[in-house]
XYZ file of C-alpha atoms in Angstrom:
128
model
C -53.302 40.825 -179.593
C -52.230 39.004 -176.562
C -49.017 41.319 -176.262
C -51.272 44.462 -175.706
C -52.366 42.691 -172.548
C -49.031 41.869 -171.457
C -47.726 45.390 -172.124
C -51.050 46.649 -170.620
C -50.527 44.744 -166.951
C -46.533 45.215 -167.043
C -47.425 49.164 -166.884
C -49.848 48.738 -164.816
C -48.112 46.938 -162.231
C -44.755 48.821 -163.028
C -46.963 51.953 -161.714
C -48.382 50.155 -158.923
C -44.530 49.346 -158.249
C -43.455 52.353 -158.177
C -45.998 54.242 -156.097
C -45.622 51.916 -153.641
C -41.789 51.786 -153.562
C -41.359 54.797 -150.931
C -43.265 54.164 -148.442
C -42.975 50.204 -148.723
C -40.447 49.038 -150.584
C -41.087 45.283 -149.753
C -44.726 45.702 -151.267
C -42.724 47.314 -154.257
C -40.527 44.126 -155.057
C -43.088 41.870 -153.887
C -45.517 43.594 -157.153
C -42.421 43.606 -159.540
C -42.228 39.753 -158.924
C -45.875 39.006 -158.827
C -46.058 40.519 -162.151
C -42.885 38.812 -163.831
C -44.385 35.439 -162.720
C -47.518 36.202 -163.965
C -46.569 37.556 -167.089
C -44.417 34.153 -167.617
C -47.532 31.914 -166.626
C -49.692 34.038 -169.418
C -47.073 32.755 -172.440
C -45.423 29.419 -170.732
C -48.501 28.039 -172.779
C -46.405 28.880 -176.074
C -43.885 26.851 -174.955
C -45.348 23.087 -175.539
C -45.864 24.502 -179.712
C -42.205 25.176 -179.762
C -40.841 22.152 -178.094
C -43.416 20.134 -180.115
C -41.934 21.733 -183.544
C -38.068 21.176 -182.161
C -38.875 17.482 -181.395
C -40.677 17.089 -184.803
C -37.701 18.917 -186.751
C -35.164 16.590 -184.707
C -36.666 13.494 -185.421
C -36.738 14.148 -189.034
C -33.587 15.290 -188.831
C -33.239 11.862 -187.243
C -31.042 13.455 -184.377
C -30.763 12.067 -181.247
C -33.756 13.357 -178.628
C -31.216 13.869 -175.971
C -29.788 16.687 -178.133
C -32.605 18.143 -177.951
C -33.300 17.651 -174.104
C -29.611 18.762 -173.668
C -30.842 22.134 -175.580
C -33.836 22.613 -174.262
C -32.320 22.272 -170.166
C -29.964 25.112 -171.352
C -32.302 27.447 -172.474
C -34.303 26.649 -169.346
C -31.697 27.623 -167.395
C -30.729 30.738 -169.366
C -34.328 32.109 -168.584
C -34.839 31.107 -165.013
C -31.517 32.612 -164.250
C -32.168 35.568 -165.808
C -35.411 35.906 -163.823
C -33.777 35.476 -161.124
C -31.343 37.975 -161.255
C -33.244 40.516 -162.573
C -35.405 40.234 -159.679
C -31.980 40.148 -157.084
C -31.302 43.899 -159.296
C -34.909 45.012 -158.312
C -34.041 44.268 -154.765
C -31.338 45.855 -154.730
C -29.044 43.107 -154.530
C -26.844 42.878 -157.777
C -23.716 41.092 -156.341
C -26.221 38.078 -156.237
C -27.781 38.496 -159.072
C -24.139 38.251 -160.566
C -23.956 35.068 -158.444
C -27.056 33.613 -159.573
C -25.768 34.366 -163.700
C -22.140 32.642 -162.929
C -24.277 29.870 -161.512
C -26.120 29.459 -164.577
C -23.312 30.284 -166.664
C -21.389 26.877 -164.886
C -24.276 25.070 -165.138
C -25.039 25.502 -168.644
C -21.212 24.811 -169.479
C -21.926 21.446 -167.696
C -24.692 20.211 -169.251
C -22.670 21.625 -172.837
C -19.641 19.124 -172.127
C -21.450 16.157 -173.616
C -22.698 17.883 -176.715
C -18.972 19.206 -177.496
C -17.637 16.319 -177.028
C -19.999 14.347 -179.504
C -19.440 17.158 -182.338
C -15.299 16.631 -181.562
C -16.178 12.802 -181.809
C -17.604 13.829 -185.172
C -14.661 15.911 -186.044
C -12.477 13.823 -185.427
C -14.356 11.176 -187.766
C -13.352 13.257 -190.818
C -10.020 13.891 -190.051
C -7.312 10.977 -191.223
């Protein structure tokens, strides 16, 4: 089970982090980050399967692909922001880390705008 492995090197690392945080805590953060980017390189392979299922499912839902691209940004950003901030809190630094989720938090609201207003469009449709 792949997520033994993962769990396996996340504790090992987290107790390589640790150790090392006293006397250098820059060693400390730079192991805590190593390991987060590793750990996402180990299942970004999971990824295409997913994306290839969503695109299947839209197309026989015979919904527009830029839905889906729409979607798939936003949950892009959701994670990378999230990595990103959680490493800003590991730092130490968790008024950016609040900057970097607002940023996200805009973003995502921006690349939303289209998608509401096609679902209003189709509101208003069915209204008389």
């Amino acid at each position: 089970m792949e997520i033994i492995q993962i769990v396996a090197f996340a504790l090992i690392a987290a107790f390589l982090s640790m150790v090392t945080r006293e006397q250098k805590p820059i060693f400390s953060m730079i192991i805590a980050t190593a390991a987060g980017v590793i750990i996402f390189l180990r299942v970004v392979g999971y990824l295409a399967s997913v994306m290839q299922y969503l695109v299947d499912m839209t197309l026989q839902a015979n919904i527009s692909l830029i839905y889906l691209n729409t979607l798939l940004k936003v949950i892009g950003i959701a994670y990378i922001a999230e990595f990103g901030a959680q490493v800003c809190r590991d730092a130490g630094e968790g008024v950016i880390a609040g900057k970097v989720e607002f940023a996200a938090k805009l973003l995502i609201l921006v690349m939303a705008l289209p998608l509401l207003a096609a679902v209003l469009e189709t509101i208003l449709k069915f209204i008389p």
